[in-house]
């Protein structure tokens, strides 16, 4: 073909022979390809070959007449030969399509029709319409002229239909498509050239026809030509709507608007009806294609869902932890799912009796369930049974039965057996957690109240007495504050264990919250313990110290001492009233000194009302300035000269008279009034001390006033600023003030507390630890504490004469303080022998009734600078 093409263009005079050789050579190549490759269907290839022969025959007739100097008329016999090419070529394409699709493919047809209509519209506007409007042409000339572009559009439509089929495109198909595109290109250019009378033999237009010939011959010679008609390559699946295909469809649909715009820009729209019709046809084709896509997607999704469902249920049956059994009428297992091996351990249950895998204690329940299922009832879901595994372990299982004997695919009872051993254990654990304290394992408040209500009802019917004990640890807050909550939790656990050992299994112990416990004493028979006896034993047992580990190799010995309130149903009309009575009794036990038990008495109501009234009146007392101060002298133990005073608050109650701190300090701590009281004491004591110095005719030997500060007051934000403001308001010097704090305050929140203490000391205020020795682990911190004075608690001084150990302990504290440059004040000195002993130990200062009871402000100046008390 390349050689003949070169000859054709090099020697135009021989074009009759060279052109004929090109066309006939291509037709011969198709015949040779069919003979060599032997496709399943030869007819379409022969039709294509025949169309080439007719095409070259028409060219030969035309070229011979022109070579003879004749002007061929139009239309001529050559035109008849040309037009016969299109039916033959189209017939071959149709057979190719039938061979490759094997069945109707609506999607591929629509994909081919949309661009065909678009190109047909272009052909009409730019090729066909000009002929129809040419007044110089006869009707026959117009028909023949129009037939050429129509034939091209027809061939193009079937080519696109062939290309739109799904599947891989063989090389022969690609060559055949190139051949037809060459034909269409030359025909279009030839048609437009004829309109302009600008066509001549041997021009570049002929290259398209040469491609037409060469492409067809190469397609037949290519080995893949058999794929165009082979049965094994049929594609029946829906055409996928790929990205490129959608782009081509979109461009084709835009042809009609583009043509309309082009005619508008040219100044005249002459083909509006045809453009409108083309747009409508393309719109309907596109909508049909979209509808097909939706249908395909739905069908595909349904198929995927169906296949996934089948795979899902297959996998579910194979891997589920539920055991599925099919049981025959004789209660033997016909089928067991693979999970039976995993759950029950049996490799093959087929033919085994169903009762063999169920514990004998549940055989009756199993038999009843099977009877109910075979009777047509579906109420056997959730049947709890005990299964026996192959290794003789017991499993708690949940069994559901379905009667599917009428189902031809099953023909038996279907049992679904689920291992719920872990679930039942978890449910039991959750139920236990819901009604038991997580720390101690004792009953919680909810369970205690439930059992109390039930026991109260039973006791009321039987005429028995029921007892309730309320227990509260006396100094639990101190343990938490000084040693931490981990140690506090261990103490609660130890207390719970001791209580459980004491009360026995017939009674109920509960942790009500925090450090509060309760005991329900059931007096159903005379063998049960008396509530008062139980209370006494609990107080005695909890009074013993508890040794607890801190988790770092160290241990702490702490006190679990508690107060107990006792009440019985004899004095209560309801469980709620019984609880209230026990609470009142506990309140009384706390009030009489802790570490004891008290039984409810009717007169406790009056005491409770009085206590509540005092709590309420405390806030009013602060605002009404009902508090007054007395001052107890602090003396030099050796010389017995007064060096300072401690401010002691009293409540001048409008109805009850003067009340000591014993009656209201604890209440003030409970309701928060202690902060306001402490603020007033600080300001008033500084004011009074400054007044003494101001009114004295000569310098007073009083060095300072000691003021107690509660932990709540100290931890309030801005405490240091309030101290500074109180000093300024009183006109007092900072060294006149000694603030007394507790050990627990220094040891808790040490970083912030110590920072505030350092700031106070930098200001000139001194700090004392009150009741030193009654706290926890003070000695280990003493060297680092930002304090100046240690006040030894009265409990150490009381036995200093009678107890050698107590003397050694006090002596050690005095010696240690002296070595650490700390001042010591001994509290509660009531005996001259105590003063003498402390003087020999080197204790510098003391206070107590031996020297003076608390004095009113007016009496203080009279004792300054003189020896007070009774000499040893």
PDB file of N, CA and C in Angstrom, residues 774 792-800 806 827:
ATOM      1  N   UNK A 774      -0.284  15.199 118.961  1.00  0.00           N
ATOM      2  CA  UNK A 774      -1.524  14.419 118.793  1.00  0.00           C
ATOM      3  C   UNK A 774      -1.783  14.072 117.339  1.00  0.00           C
ATOM      4  N   UNK A 792       2.865  21.881 123.540  1.00  0.00           N
ATOM      5  CA  UNK A 792       2.671  20.479 123.894  1.00  0.00           C
ATOM      6  C   UNK A 792       1.262  20.295 124.446  1.00  0.00           C
ATOM      7  N   UNK A 793       0.550  19.310 123.919  1.00  0.00           N
ATOM      8  CA  UNK A 793      -0.848  19.101 124.288  1.00  0.00           C
ATOM      9  C   UNK A 793      -0.969  18.712 125.761  1.00  0.00           C
ATOM     10  N   UNK A 794      -2.102  19.105 126.350  1.00  0.00           N
ATOM     11  CA  UNK A 794      -2.359  18.848 127.775  1.00  0.00           C
ATOM     12  C   UNK A 794      -2.310  17.360 128.103  1.00  0.00           C
ATOM     13  N   UNK A 795      -2.676  16.501 127.160  1.00  0.00           N
ATOM     14  CA  UNK A 795      -2.699  15.066 127.446  1.00  0.00           C
ATOM     15  C   UNK A 795      -1.318  14.533 127.782  1.00  0.00           C
ATOM     16  N   UNK A 796      -0.254  15.175 127.264  1.00  0.00           N
ATOM     17  CA  UNK A 796       1.108  14.759 127.601  1.00  0.00           C
ATOM     18  C   UNK A 796       1.495  15.235 129.009  1.00  0.00           C
ATOM     19  N   UNK A 797       0.971  16.381 129.413  1.00  0.00           N
ATOM     20  CA  UNK A 797       1.353  16.969 130.710  1.00  0.00           C
ATOM     21  C   UNK A 797       0.635  16.265 131.863  1.00  0.00           C
ATOM     22  N   UNK A 798      -0.587  15.766 131.609  1.00  0.00           N
ATOM     23  CA  UNK A 798      -1.379  15.185 132.698  1.00  0.00           C
ATOM     24  C   UNK A 798      -0.642  14.054 133.409  1.00  0.00           C
ATOM     25  N   UNK A 799       0.071  13.207 132.693  1.00  0.00           N
ATOM     26  CA  UNK A 799       0.708  12.023 133.277  1.00  0.00           C
ATOM     27  C   UNK A 799       2.215  12.170 133.416  1.00  0.00           C
ATOM     28  N   UNK A 800       2.702  13.370 133.339  1.00  0.00           N
ATOM     29  CA  UNK A 800       4.158  13.551 133.348  1.00  0.00           C
ATOM     30  C   UNK A 800       4.778  13.137 134.676  1.00  0.00           C
ATOM     31  N   UNK A 806       5.864   8.915 129.712  1.00  0.00           N
ATOM     32  CA  UNK A 806       5.358  10.226 129.327  1.00  0.00           C
ATOM     33  C   UNK A 806       6.415  11.301 129.581  1.00  0.00           C
ATOM     34  N   UNK A 827       0.978  23.119 127.636  1.00  0.00           N
ATOM     35  CA  UNK A 827      -0.410  23.477 127.935  1.00  0.00           C
ATOM     36  C   UNK A 827      -0.947  22.624 129.078  1.00  0.00           C
TER      37      UNK A 827
END
